[in-house]
């Protein structure tokens, strides 16, 4: 089950403060990068939910994000539905698609589950790529952003949009924590550790897997609908398997099963990508070598390494502090 | 819809040719997995490397120099990878192996870009195999027939080695139960090393024969990876029959799908893969019962 430690709270506060300062002070380019980080963070949260807490390593989350983006684009531009409703619709559609994938894939494990999700993701990719209704490989443009002028917020301004995404990422994180702490989330972790025992306890294993996969898909679809609004243009490339692969790399670099780690990974990944791209066009080489080094080091990503190194020490120091205050209280009471 | 038999013969030959190319790639990957449960996602990158080496050598010493030396060069690369990375990853879980080889894809992709640049290379079909031949009332390029024949020859040779020789028996024993095979005195690790090198050489060979057909680009390894994985999952991991059956299914579904239902062609193969995973999660011809 997911638990907050002192280290995780510290990292969350640092991340939030960093993102907020960036959102208030940065120029146009900085804001674009920040929004990119926030949306990637939302996607990897969804992936970490299923991969880190359910052992379901998915290679279709990029495609799910793309489904959300396309659903939002179709609902707003072709069906003429108001953006907030379309956003809800996109989340529902993606969630339903993910639930079906989760239900079908629930029987397979390990490499077979990876292949099954890859197959579904590529199916969506090829279909969108070929279908003229979805604009084929030209993609679709002219996607509107949500209108919040009633609240006096203009989302077409990149600063407001970045702050909007930051707030939504915070809400999504809260939702992910709630899901993982609920009975459903606990059952999922049980299934990951020992599926047979959970079945023997009377749990319908495939329902648990499908439900969490559906919820994770809703988050991915949400991220997709937001990224469609961010770029205001979508192309089938969004659904390709390399997007899912990159999301998986981010989760691993950050720290699988920590929720906080993948968000740090998202920030590190996007910043690294831009910094390295400035210096050399061979940024894949850097990411590849980094990924190999992280996996070979046997640490659980950046955040997992920090937790293993300093987490225990921090906890001990904090518990020492609280014990000392407790002791003082006792003496003063006496 | 054209109905003359020549058209269908042409499509069938094209499907066979695609199948054989995929077979050369998938056989190495599937036996490596079957023997050691090692998922090498970088197999496609080795194929791209083979194509590049063949293209580079073809400009120096002609097509056949590349054809024979590319597998050797790629097998050499395989030895490097094995001693540097893969031997250390043997004890880790499948997840770590998938990720390390995924990182390897990225690294090898940029290495080929650094060495050979971003521009696509093209090599000529050798004069011995140039031209067309009349077959079933159609003209078909000799080179493509050569690929089909090569695929069948390799299949026959591998089937012979696996069924009739001692090392083949050892490999089958290792795939069936590696712990028991080790107990019986088979050096499974060395066996794995040999299989890995042969698999790499076959990937290099596939790259070398594909080079004159497709243009040689850095991302050709990524493009072939997904079809190869589909082949081995449909066929069943670890078995020779699975690799050949999966390759034939993929080649024919892809080619005839594009002719009969162009709208659905690309979705068809993924739908088939999903169906196989649902109905027979271990593939059509799994190596283990």
Coordinates of C-alpha atoms in Angstrom, one line a residue:
Chain A
X1 CA 0.0 0.0 0.0
X2 CA 1.1 3.5 -0.7
X3 CA 2.3 5.5 2.3
X4 CA 3.7 9.0 2.7
X5 CA 7.0 9.2 4.4
X6 CA 8.7 12.4 5.6
X7 CA 11.0 12.2 2.6
X8 CA 8.1 11.9 0.2
X9 CA 6.3 14.9 1.8
X10 CA 9.6 16.9 1.5
X11 CA 10.0 15.9 -2.1
X12 CA 6.4 16.8 -2.9
X13 CA 6.7 20.2 -1.2
X14 CA 9.9 20.9 -3.1
X15 CA 8.4 19.8 -6.4
X16 CA 5.2 22.0 -5.8
X17 CA 7.2 25.0 -4.8
X18 CA 9.6 24.6 -7.7
X19 CA 6.8 24.2 -10.2
X20 CA 4.9 27.2 -8.8
X21 CA 8.0 29.5 -8.8
X22 CA 8.7 28.4 -12.4
X23 CA 5.0 29.0 -13.3
X24 CA 5.1 32.6 -11.9
X25 CA 8.5 33.7 -13.0
X26 CA 9.4 31.9 -16.2
X27 CA 9.1 33.3 -19.7
X28 CA 7.2 31.8 -22.6
X29 CA 9.7 29.0 -23.3
X30 CA 10.1 28.1 -19.7
X31 CA 6.3 27.9 -19.3
X32 CA 6.0 25.5 -22.3
X33 CA 8.6 23.2 -20.8
X34 CA 6.9 23.4 -17.4
X35 CA 3.5 22.4 -18.9
X36 CA 5.2 19.6 -20.8
X37 CA 6.7 18.3 -17.5
X38 CA 3.3 18.6 -15.7
X39 CA 1.4 16.6 -18.4
X40 CA 4.2 14.0 -18.6
X41 CA 4.0 13.7 -14.8
X42 CA 0.3 13.1 -15.0
X43 CA 0.8 10.3 -17.5
X44 CA 3.6 8.6 -15.5
X45 CA 1.4 8.8 -12.3
X46 CA -1.2 6.8 -14.2
X47 CA 1.5 4.3 -15.3
X48 CA 3.1 4.0 -11.9
X49 CA -0.4 3.2 -10.4
X50 CA -0.7 0.0 -12.5
X51 CA 3.0 -0.9 -12.9
X52 CA 4.3 -0.1 -9.5
X53 CA 1.4 -1.2 -7.4
X54 CA -0.2 -3.9 -9.6
X55 CA 2.8 -5.3 -11.5
X56 CA 1.0 -4.5 -14.7
X57 CA 3.7 -3.1 -16.9
X58 CA 1.8 -1.4 -19.6
X59 CA 3.1 -0.4 -23.0
X60 CA -0.2 1.2 -24.1
X61 CA -0.3 4.2 -21.8
X62 CA 1.0 6.5 -24.5
X63 CA -1.8 5.2 -26.7
X64 CA -4.4 5.8 -24.0
X65 CA -3.2 9.3 -23.6
X66 CA -3.6 9.7 -27.4
X67 CA -7.1 8.2 -27.2
X68 CA -7.9 10.9 -24.6
X69 CA -6.5 13.6 -26.9
X70 CA -8.3 12.4 -30.0
X71 CA -11.6 11.9 -28.1
X72 CA -11.4 15.5 -26.8
X73 CA -10.5 16.8 -30.3
X74 CA -13.3 14.9 -32.0
X75 CA -15.9 15.9 -29.4
X76 CA -15.0 19.6 -29.5
X77 CA -14.3 20.2 -33.2
X78 CA -16.5 17.6 -35.0
X79 CA -19.4 17.1 -32.5
X80 CA -19.3 20.7 -31.3
X81 CA -19.6 19.8 -27.6
X82 CA -18.6 22.4 -25.0
X83 CA -15.0 21.8 -23.9
X84 CA -15.7 21.0 -20.2
X85 CA -18.2 18.3 -21.2
X86 CA -15.9 17.1 -23.9
X87 CA -13.1 16.8 -21.3
X88 CA -15.4 14.6 -19.2
X89 CA -16.3 12.6 -22.2
X90 CA -12.7 12.1 -23.2
X91 CA -11.9 10.8 -19.7
X92 CA -14.8 8.4 -19.7
X93 CA -14.0 7.1 -23.2
X94 CA -10.3 6.5 -22.3
X95 CA -11.3 4.9 -19.0
X96 CA -13.7 2.5 -20.7
X97 CA -11.1 1.5 -23.3
X98 CA -8.5 1.0 -20.6
X99 CA -11.0 -1.1 -18.6
X100 CA -11.5 -3.4 -21.5
X101 CA -7.8 -3.8 -22.1
X102 CA -7.2 -4.5 -18.4
X103 CA -10.0 -7.1 -18.4
X104 CA -8.7 -8.9 -21.5
X105 CA -5.0 -8.7 -20.3
X106 CA -5.8 -9.7 -16.7
X107 CA -5.0 -13.4 -17.5
X108 CA -1.5 -12.7 -18.9
X109 CA 1.5 -11.9 -16.9
X110 CA 5.0 -10.6 -17.3
X111 CA 6.2 -10.4 -20.9
X112 CA 2.9 -11.6 -22.2
X113 CA 1.0 -8.7 -20.5
X114 CA 3.6 -6.2 -22.0
X115 CA 3.0 -7.7 -25.4
X116 CA -0.8 -7.6 -25.0
X117 CA -0.8 -4.0 -24.1
X118 CA 1.6 -3.2 -26.9
X119 CA -0.8 -4.9 -29.3
X120 CA -3.8 -2.9 -28.2
X121 CA -1.8 0.3 -28.2
X122 CA -0.5 -0.3 -31.7
X123 CA -4.0 -1.3 -32.8
X124 CA -5.2 2.2 -31.8
X125 CA -2.2 3.8 -33.4
X126 CA -2.6 2.0 -36.8
X127 CA -6.4 2.7 -36.8
X128 CA -6.0 6.4 -36.2
X129 CA -3.1 6.6 -38.6
X130 CA -5.2 5.1 -41.5
X131 CA -8.6 6.5 -40.8
X132 CA -9.5 9.7 -42.7
X133 CA -12.1 10.6 -40.1
X134 CA -9.3 11.2 -37.6
X135 CA -7.3 13.2 -40.1
X136 CA -4.9 10.3 -40.9
X137 CA -1.2 11.1 -40.5
X138 CA -1.9 14.8 -41.0
X139 CA -3.4 14.9 -37.5
X140 CA -6.0 17.5 -36.4
X141 CA -5.7 21.1 -35.5
X142 CA -7.8 23.9 -34.1
X143 CA -8.5 22.3 -30.7
X144 CA -10.0 24.8 -28.2
X145 CA -8.9 25.2 -24.7
X146 CA -11.4 25.2 -21.8
X147 CA -13.0 28.7 -21.3
X148 CA -12.6 29.8 -17.7
X149 CA -13.4 33.5 -18.4
X150 CA -16.3 33.3 -15.9
X151 CA -13.7 33.0 -13.2
X152 CA -11.6 35.7 -14.8
X153 CA -9.0 33.3 -16.0
X154 CA -7.8 33.3 -19.6
X155 CA -6.4 29.8 -20.4
X156 CA -5.1 30.9 -23.7
X157 CA -2.3 32.6 -21.8
X158 CA 0.5 30.1 -21.2
X159 CA 1.1 31.2 -17.6
X160 CA -2.5 30.6 -16.6
X161 CA -2.5 27.3 -18.5
X162 CA 0.6 26.1 -16.7
X163 CA -0.9 27.0 -13.3
X164 CA -4.2 25.3 -14.4
X165 CA -2.2 22.1 -15.2
X166 CA -0.3 22.4 -11.9
X167 CA -3.5 22.5 -9.9
X168 CA -5.0 19.6 -11.9
X169 CA -1.8 17.5 -11.4
X170 CA -2.1 18.1 -7.7
X171 CA -5.7 17.0 -7.7
X172 CA -4.8 13.9 -9.8
X173 CA -2.0 13.0 -7.4
X174 CA -4.5 13.2 -4.6
X175 CA -6.9 11.0 -6.5
X176 CA -4.2 8.4 -7.2
X177 CA -3.2 8.3 -3.5
X178 CA -6.9 7.9 -2.5
X179 CA -7.4 5.0 -5.1
X180 CA -4.2 3.2 -3.9
X181 CA -5.3 3.5 -0.3
X182 CA -8.8 2.3 -0.9
X183 CA -9.8 -1.3 -0.6
X184 CA -9.4 -1.6 -4.4
X185 CA -5.8 -0.3 -4.3
X186 CA -4.9 -2.6 -1.4
X187 CA -6.5 -5.6 -3.2
X188 CA -4.4 -4.7 -6.2
X189 CA -1.1 -4.7 -4.3
X190 CA -2.2 -8.0 -2.8
X191 CA -2.7 -9.4 -6.2
X192 CA 0.7 -8.2 -7.3
X193 CA 2.4 -10.0 -4.3
X194 CA 0.4 -13.2 -4.5
X195 CA -2.4 -13.6 -7.0
X196 CA -3.4 -17.2 -6.0
X197 CA -3.8 -16.3 -2.3
X198 CA -6.0 -13.3 -3.2
X199 CA -8.1 -15.6 -5.3
X200 CA -8.3 -18.1 -2.5
X201 CA -9.5 -15.3 -0.3
X202 CA -12.5 -14.9 -2.6
X203 CA -11.3 -11.9 -4.6
X204 CA -12.3 -11.6 -8.3
X205 CA -8.8 -10.9 -9.5
X206 CA -9.6 -9.9 -13.0
X207 CA -12.1 -7.3 -11.8
X208 CA -9.6 -5.7 -9.5
X209 CA -7.0 -5.5 -12.3
X210 CA -9.5 -4.2 -14.8
X211 CA -10.9 -1.6 -12.4
X212 CA -7.6 -0.1 -11.5
X213 CA -6.4 -0.2 -15.1
X214 CA -9.6 1.7 -16.1
X215 CA -9.0 4.3 -13.4
X216 CA -5.4 4.6 -14.5
X217 CA -6.6 5.0 -18.1
X218 CA -8.9 7.8 -17.0
X219 CA -5.9 9.7 -15.6
X220 CA -4.0 9.0 -18.9
X221 CA -7.0 10.2 -20.9
X222 CA -7.2 13.3 -18.7
X223 CA -3.5 14.0 -19.4
X224 CA -4.1 13.4 -23.1
X225 CA -7.1 15.8 -23.3
X226 CA -5.0 18.4 -21.5
X227 CA -2.0 17.9 -23.8
X228 CA -4.4 18.3 -26.9
X229 CA -5.4 21.7 -25.4
X230 CA -1.8 22.5 -24.7
X231 CA -0.5 22.0 -28.2
X232 CA -3.9 22.6 -29.9
X233 CA -2.9 20.1 -32.5
X234 CA -2.7 16.3 -32.4
X235 CA -1.1 13.7 -34.6
X236 CA -1.1 9.9 -34.6
X237 CA 2.5 10.0 -33.3
X238 CA 1.0 10.6 -29.8
X239 CA -0.3 7.0 -29.8
X240 CA 2.9 5.3 -31.0
X241 CA 4.6 2.7 -28.7
X242 CA 7.7 4.8 -28.3
X243 CA 5.7 7.3 -26.3
X244 CA 4.6 4.5 -23.9
X245 CA 8.2 3.3 -23.8
X246 CA 9.4 6.7 -22.9
X247 CA 6.8 6.9 -20.1
X248 CA 8.0 3.6 -18.8
X249 CA 11.6 4.9 -18.9
X250 CA 10.5 7.9 -16.9
X251 CA 8.8 5.8 -14.3
X252 CA 11.9 3.6 -13.9
X253 CA 14.4 6.5 -13.9
X254 CA 12.2 8.2 -11.2
X255 CA 11.5 5.2 -9.0
X256 CA 8.8 2.5 -9.7
X257 CA 6.1 2.3 -7.1
X258 CA 6.8 5.6 -5.3
X259 CA 4.4 8.0 -7.1
X260 CA 6.7 10.9 -6.1
X261 CA 9.7 9.4 -7.9
X262 CA 8.1 9.2 -11.4
X263 CA 7.1 12.9 -11.1
X264 CA 10.7 13.8 -10.3
X265 CA 11.7 11.5 -13.2
X266 CA 9.3 13.5 -15.5
X267 CA 10.9 16.8 -14.6
X268 CA 14.4 15.3 -14.9
X269 CA 13.6 13.7 -18.3
X270 CA 12.1 16.8 -19.9
X271 CA 14.8 19.1 -18.7
X272 CA 17.6 16.7 -19.7
X273 CA 16.0 16.3 -23.1
X274 CA 16.0 20.0 -23.7
X275 CA 19.5 20.6 -22.2
X276 CA 21.1 17.7 -24.1
X277 CA 19.3 18.6 -27.3
X278 CA 20.9 22.1 -27.1
X279 CA 24.4 20.5 -27.0
X280 CA 24.1 17.5 -29.3
X281 CA 21.5 15.8 -31.5
X282 CA 22.4 12.5 -30.0
X283 CA 20.3 12.7 -26.9
X284 CA 19.0 9.2 -27.2
X285 CA 22.5 7.9 -26.6
X286 CA 22.6 9.9 -23.3
X287 CA 19.1 8.5 -22.2
X288 CA 20.1 5.0 -23.3
X289 CA 23.3 4.9 -21.3
X290 CA 21.6 6.6 -18.3
X291 CA 18.8 4.0 -18.4
X292 CA 21.3 1.1 -18.6
X293 CA 23.3 2.6 -15.7
X294 CA 20.3 3.1 -13.5
X295 CA 19.0 -0.4 -14.1
X296 CA 22.4 -2.0 -13.6
X297 CA 23.0 -0.1 -10.4
X298 CA 20.0 -2.0 -9.0
X299 CA 18.7 1.1 -7.3
X300 CA 14.9 1.8 -7.7
X301 CA 15.5 4.9 -9.9
X302 CA 16.6 8.3 -8.7
X303 CA 14.0 8.6 -5.9
X304 CA 14.4 5.0 -4.8
X305 CA 18.1 5.6 -4.4
X306 CA 17.5 8.7 -2.3
X307 CA 15.0 6.8 -0.2
X308 CA 17.4 3.9 0.4
X309 CA 20.2 6.3 1.3
X310 CA 18.6 9.0 3.3
X311 CA 15.0 7.9 3.9
X312 CA 15.8 5.8 7.0
X313 CA 18.1 8.4 8.5
X314 CA 15.5 11.1 8.1
X315 CA 12.8 9.0 9.6
X316 CA 15.0 8.2 12.6
X317 CA 15.9 11.8 13.2
X318 CA 12.2 12.8 13.0
X319 CA 11.1 10.1 15.4
X320 CA 14.0 11.1 17.7
X321 CA 12.6 14.7 17.6
X322 CA 9.0 13.6 18.4
X323 CA 10.2 11.3 21.2
X324 CA 12.1 14.2 22.7
X325 CA 9.1 16.5 22.7
X326 CA 7.0 13.7 24.1
X327 CA 9.5 13.2 26.9
X328 CA 9.4 16.9 27.6
X329 CA 5.7 16.9 27.7
X330 CA 5.7 14.1 30.2
X331 CA 8.2 15.9 32.4
X332 CA 6.2 19.1 32.3
X333 CA 3.0 17.2 33.0
X334 CA 4.5 15.7 36.1
Chain B
X1 CA -10.6 -6.7 -57.5
X2 CA -8.2 -8.4 -59.9
X3 CA -8.8 -12.1 -60.1
X4 CA -6.1 -13.5 -62.3
X5 CA -4.0 -16.2 -60.7
X6 CA -0.8 -14.4 -61.5
X7 CA -1.7 -11.5 -59.2
X8 CA -2.3 -13.9 -56.3
X9 CA 0.9 -15.8 -57.0
X10 CA 2.7 -12.5 -56.8
X11 CA 1.1 -11.6 -53.5
X12 CA 1.9 -15.1 -52.1
X13 CA 5.5 -14.8 -53.1
X14 CA 5.7 -11.3 -51.5
X15 CA 4.2 -12.7 -48.3
X16 CA 6.7 -15.6 -48.3
X17 CA 9.6 -13.2 -48.7
X18 CA 8.4 -11.0 -45.8
X19 CA 7.9 -14.2 -43.7
X20 CA 11.4 -15.5 -44.3
X21 CA 12.9 -12.1 -43.4
X22 CA 11.0 -12.1 -40.1
X23 CA 11.9 -15.8 -39.5
X24 CA 15.6 -15.0 -39.7
X25 CA 15.1 -12.4 -37.0
X26 CA 12.6 -14.1 -34.8
X27 CA 14.3 -17.5 -34.5
X28 CA 17.3 -16.1 -32.6
X29 CA 15.1 -14.0 -30.4
X30 CA 12.7 -16.8 -29.5
X31 CA 15.4 -19.5 -28.8
X32 CA 17.3 -17.0 -26.6
X33 CA 14.1 -16.4 -24.7
X34 CA 13.2 -20.1 -24.5
X35 CA 16.6 -21.1 -23.2
X36 CA 17.2 -18.3 -20.8
X37 CA 14.0 -16.3 -20.4
X38 CA 16.0 -13.4 -21.6
X39 CA 14.1 -10.7 -23.5
X40 CA 16.4 -9.0 -25.9
X41 CA 14.6 -5.9 -27.3
X42 CA 17.8 -4.8 -28.9
X43 CA 17.6 -7.6 -31.4
X44 CA 16.1 -5.2 -34.0
X45 CA 19.1 -2.9 -33.5
X46 CA 21.4 -5.7 -34.3
X47 CA 19.5 -6.2 -37.5
X48 CA 20.0 -2.5 -38.4
X49 CA 23.7 -2.9 -37.5
X50 CA 23.9 -5.8 -39.9
X51 CA 22.4 -3.8 -42.6
X52 CA 24.8 -0.9 -42.1
X53 CA 27.8 -3.2 -42.0
X54 CA 26.7 -4.9 -45.2
X55 CA 26.1 -1.5 -46.9
X56 CA 29.5 -0.2 -45.8
X57 CA 31.3 -3.3 -46.9
X58 CA 29.4 -3.5 -50.2
X59 CA 30.8 -0.2 -51.3
X60 CA 34.3 -1.5 -50.6
X61 CA 34.3 -5.2 -51.6
X62 CA 31.0 -5.8 -53.3
X63 CA 27.7 -7.3 -52.1
X64 CA 29.0 -10.8 -51.1
X65 CA 31.7 -9.4 -48.8
X66 CA 29.0 -7.7 -46.9
X67 CA 26.7 -10.7 -47.0
X68 CA 29.3 -13.0 -45.4
X69 CA 31.0 -10.5 -43.1
X70 CA 27.9 -8.7 -41.7
X71 CA 26.8 -11.8 -39.6
X72 CA 30.3 -12.2 -38.3
X73 CA 30.5 -8.5 -37.3
X74 CA 27.1 -8.6 -35.6
X75 CA 28.0 -11.8 -33.8
X76 CA 31.2 -9.9 -32.6
X77 CA 28.9 -7.1 -31.3
X78 CA 26.8 -9.8 -29.6
X79 CA 29.9 -11.1 -27.8
X80 CA 30.7 -7.6 -26.6
X81 CA 27.1 -7.1 -25.4
X82 CA 27.1 -10.5 -23.7
X83 CA 30.3 -10.0 -21.8
X84 CA 29.6 -6.4 -21.0
X85 CA 26.0 -6.3 -20.1
X86 CA 23.9 -9.4 -20.5
X87 CA 25.9 -11.8 -18.4
X88 CA 25.5 -9.4 -15.5
X89 CA 21.8 -9.1 -16.1
X90 CA 21.2 -12.9 -16.1
X91 CA 20.1 -13.0 -12.5
X92 CA 17.8 -10.0 -12.6
X93 CA 14.1 -10.1 -13.3
X94 CA 12.6 -9.8 -16.8
X95 CA 11.6 -6.2 -16.1
X96 CA 15.2 -5.1 -15.6
X97 CA 16.3 -7.0 -18.8
X98 CA 13.6 -5.4 -20.9
X99 CA 14.7 -2.0 -19.7
X100 CA 18.4 -2.6 -20.2
X101 CA 17.9 -3.8 -23.7
X102 CA 15.5 -0.9 -24.2
X103 CA 18.3 1.5 -23.2
X104 CA 20.5 -0.4 -25.6
X105 CA 18.1 0.3 -28.5
X106 CA 18.5 4.0 -27.8
X107 CA 22.3 3.8 -27.5
X108 CA 22.7 1.7 -30.7
X109 CA 20.3 3.9 -32.6
X110 CA 22.5 7.0 -32.0
X111 CA 25.7 5.1 -32.4
X112 CA 24.7 4.1 -36.0
X113 CA 23.7 7.7 -36.6
X114 CA 27.1 8.9 -35.3
X115 CA 29.0 6.5 -37.5
X116 CA 26.9 6.5 -40.7
X117 CA 24.9 9.7 -40.5
X118 CA 21.2 10.3 -40.9
X119 CA 21.0 9.8 -44.7
X120 CA 19.6 6.5 -45.9
X121 CA 22.1 4.2 -47.5
X122 CA 21.2 2.1 -50.5
X123 CA 23.0 -0.9 -52.0
X124 CA 22.7 -2.7 -55.3
X125 CA 21.4 -6.2 -55.7
X126 CA 24.4 -8.3 -56.7
X127 CA 24.7 -9.0 -60.4
X128 CA 24.3 -12.7 -59.9
X129 CA 20.8 -12.2 -58.4
X130 CA 19.8 -9.2 -60.5
X131 CA 16.9 -9.4 -63.0
X132 CA 13.6 -11.2 -63.0
X133 CA 12.6 -14.7 -63.6
X134 CA 9.3 -16.0 -65.1
X135 CA 7.4 -18.1 -62.6
X136 CA 3.7 -19.1 -62.5
X137 CA 3.1 -16.8 -65.4
X138 CA 4.6 -13.7 -63.6
X139 CA 7.9 -12.0 -63.6
X140 CA 9.4 -12.1 -60.1
X141 CA 12.7 -10.6 -59.0
X142 CA 15.4 -13.2 -58.5
X143 CA 16.7 -11.5 -55.4
X144 CA 13.4 -12.0 -53.5
X145 CA 13.3 -15.6 -54.5
X146 CA 16.8 -15.9 -53.1
X147 CA 15.5 -14.5 -49.7
X148 CA 12.8 -17.1 -49.7
X149 CA 15.2 -19.9 -50.5
X150 CA 17.7 -18.7 -47.9
X151 CA 14.9 -18.6 -45.3
X152 CA 13.9 -22.2 -46.0
X153 CA 17.5 -23.3 -46.1
X154 CA 18.2 -21.8 -42.7
X155 CA 15.0 -23.3 -41.3
X156 CA 16.0 -26.7 -42.6
X157 CA 19.5 -26.4 -41.2
X158 CA 18.3 -25.3 -37.8
X159 CA 15.6 -28.0 -37.7
X160 CA 18.4 -30.6 -38.5
X161 CA 20.7 -29.2 -35.8
X162 CA 18.0 -29.1 -33.2
X163 CA 16.5 -32.5 -33.9
X164 CA 19.6 -34.6 -34.9
X165 CA 22.7 -33.3 -33.2
X166 CA 23.9 -33.5 -29.7
X167 CA 24.0 -29.7 -29.2
X168 CA 20.5 -29.6 -30.5
X169 CA 19.4 -32.1 -27.9
X170 CA 21.2 -30.0 -25.3
X171 CA 19.4 -26.9 -26.4
X172 CA 16.0 -28.7 -26.3
X173 CA 16.8 -30.0 -22.9
X174 CA 17.7 -26.5 -21.7
X175 CA 14.6 -24.9 -23.1
X176 CA 12.4 -27.6 -21.5
X177 CA 14.0 -27.5 -18.0
X178 CA 17.2 -25.5 -17.6
X179 CA 17.8 -26.4 -14.0
X180 CA 17.4 -30.1 -14.7
X181 CA 19.7 -29.8 -17.8
X182 CA 22.3 -28.2 -15.6
X183 CA 22.1 -31.0 -13.1
X184 CA 22.7 -33.5 -15.9
X185 CA 26.0 -31.9 -16.6
X186 CA 25.1 -29.5 -19.5
X187 CA 26.8 -26.2 -19.3
X188 CA 23.7 -24.2 -19.8
X189 CA 25.5 -20.8 -19.6
X190 CA 27.9 -21.7 -22.4
X191 CA 25.0 -23.1 -24.4
X192 CA 23.2 -19.8 -24.0
X193 CA 26.3 -17.9 -25.1
X194 CA 26.5 -20.0 -28.3
X195 CA 22.8 -19.6 -29.0
X196 CA 23.0 -15.9 -28.3
X197 CA 25.9 -15.5 -30.8
X198 CA 24.1 -17.6 -33.5
X199 CA 21.0 -15.5 -32.9
X200 CA 23.0 -12.3 -33.4
X201 CA 24.6 -13.6 -36.5
X202 CA 21.2 -14.5 -38.0
X203 CA 20.0 -11.0 -37.1
X204 CA 23.0 -9.6 -38.9
X205 CA 22.3 -11.9 -41.9
X206 CA 18.7 -10.7 -42.0
X207 CA 20.0 -7.1 -42.0
X208 CA 22.4 -7.9 -44.9
X209 CA 19.7 -9.5 -47.1
X210 CA 17.2 -6.8 -46.3
X211 CA 19.6 -4.0 -47.1
X212 CA 19.1 -4.0 -50.9
X213 CA 15.3 -4.2 -50.6
X214 CA 14.7 -1.5 -48.1
X215 CA 16.7 1.7 -47.7
X216 CA 19.1 1.4 -44.7
X217 CA 18.1 3.9 -42.1
X218 CA 18.9 4.3 -38.4
X219 CA 15.3 3.5 -37.3
X220 CA 14.9 0.3 -39.4
X221 CA 15.7 -1.7 -36.2
X222 CA 12.8 0.0 -34.4
X223 CA 10.4 -0.7 -37.3
X224 CA 11.2 -4.4 -37.5
X225 CA 11.1 -4.9 -33.7
X226 CA 7.3 -4.9 -33.3
X227 CA 6.6 -7.3 -36.1
X228 CA 9.3 -9.7 -34.7
X229 CA 7.9 -9.6 -31.3
X230 CA 4.4 -10.2 -32.7
X231 CA 5.8 -13.2 -34.6
X232 CA 7.3 -14.8 -31.5
X233 CA 4.3 -14.2 -29.3
X234 CA 1.9 -15.6 -31.8
X235 CA 4.1 -18.6 -32.5
X236 CA 4.9 -19.2 -28.9
X237 CA 8.2 -18.3 -27.2
X238 CA 11.1 -20.7 -27.5
X239 CA 10.2 -23.0 -30.4
X240 CA 11.4 -23.3 -33.9
X241 CA 7.9 -24.3 -35.2
X242 CA 6.5 -21.3 -33.4
X243 CA 8.9 -19.0 -35.1
X244 CA 8.2 -20.3 -38.6
X245 CA 4.5 -20.5 -38.1
X246 CA 4.3 -17.0 -36.6
X247 CA 6.4 -15.6 -39.5
X248 CA 4.2 -17.2 -42.1
X249 CA 1.0 -16.0 -40.3
X250 CA 2.4 -12.5 -40.0
X251 CA 3.6 -12.4 -43.6
X252 CA 0.4 -13.6 -45.2
X253 CA -2.0 -11.7 -42.9
X254 CA 0.0 -8.5 -43.6
X255 CA 0.3 -8.9 -47.3
X256 CA -3.2 -10.3 -48.1
X257 CA -4.8 -7.9 -45.6
X258 CA -3.3 -5.0 -47.5
X259 CA -4.8 -6.4 -50.7
X260 CA -8.2 -7.5 -49.5
X261 CA -9.1 -5.0 -46.8
X262 CA -6.7 -2.0 -47.1
X263 CA -8.7 -0.1 -44.4
X264 CA -8.2 -2.8 -41.8
X265 CA -4.9 -4.2 -42.9
X266 CA -2.8 -2.6 -40.2
X267 CA -5.3 -3.3 -37.4
X268 CA -5.8 -6.9 -38.5
X269 CA -2.4 -8.2 -37.3
X270 CA -2.7 -6.6 -33.9
X271 CA -6.3 -7.9 -33.5
X272 CA -4.9 -11.4 -34.4
X273 CA -2.2 -11.0 -31.7
X274 CA -4.8 -9.9 -29.1
X275 CA -7.0 -12.9 -30.0
X276 CA -4.1 -15.3 -29.7
X277 CA -3.1 -13.9 -26.3
X278 CA -6.7 -14.2 -25.1
X279 CA -7.4 -17.7 -26.4
X280 CA -3.9 -19.3 -26.1
X281 CA -1.9 -17.0 -23.8
X282 CA 1.3 -19.0 -24.4
X283 CA 1.2 -18.8 -28.2
X284 CA 0.3 -21.4 -30.8
X285 CA 3.4 -23.7 -30.4
X286 CA 4.8 -23.1 -27.0
X287 CA 8.1 -24.8 -26.3
X288 CA 7.0 -26.1 -23.0
X289 CA 3.8 -28.1 -22.6

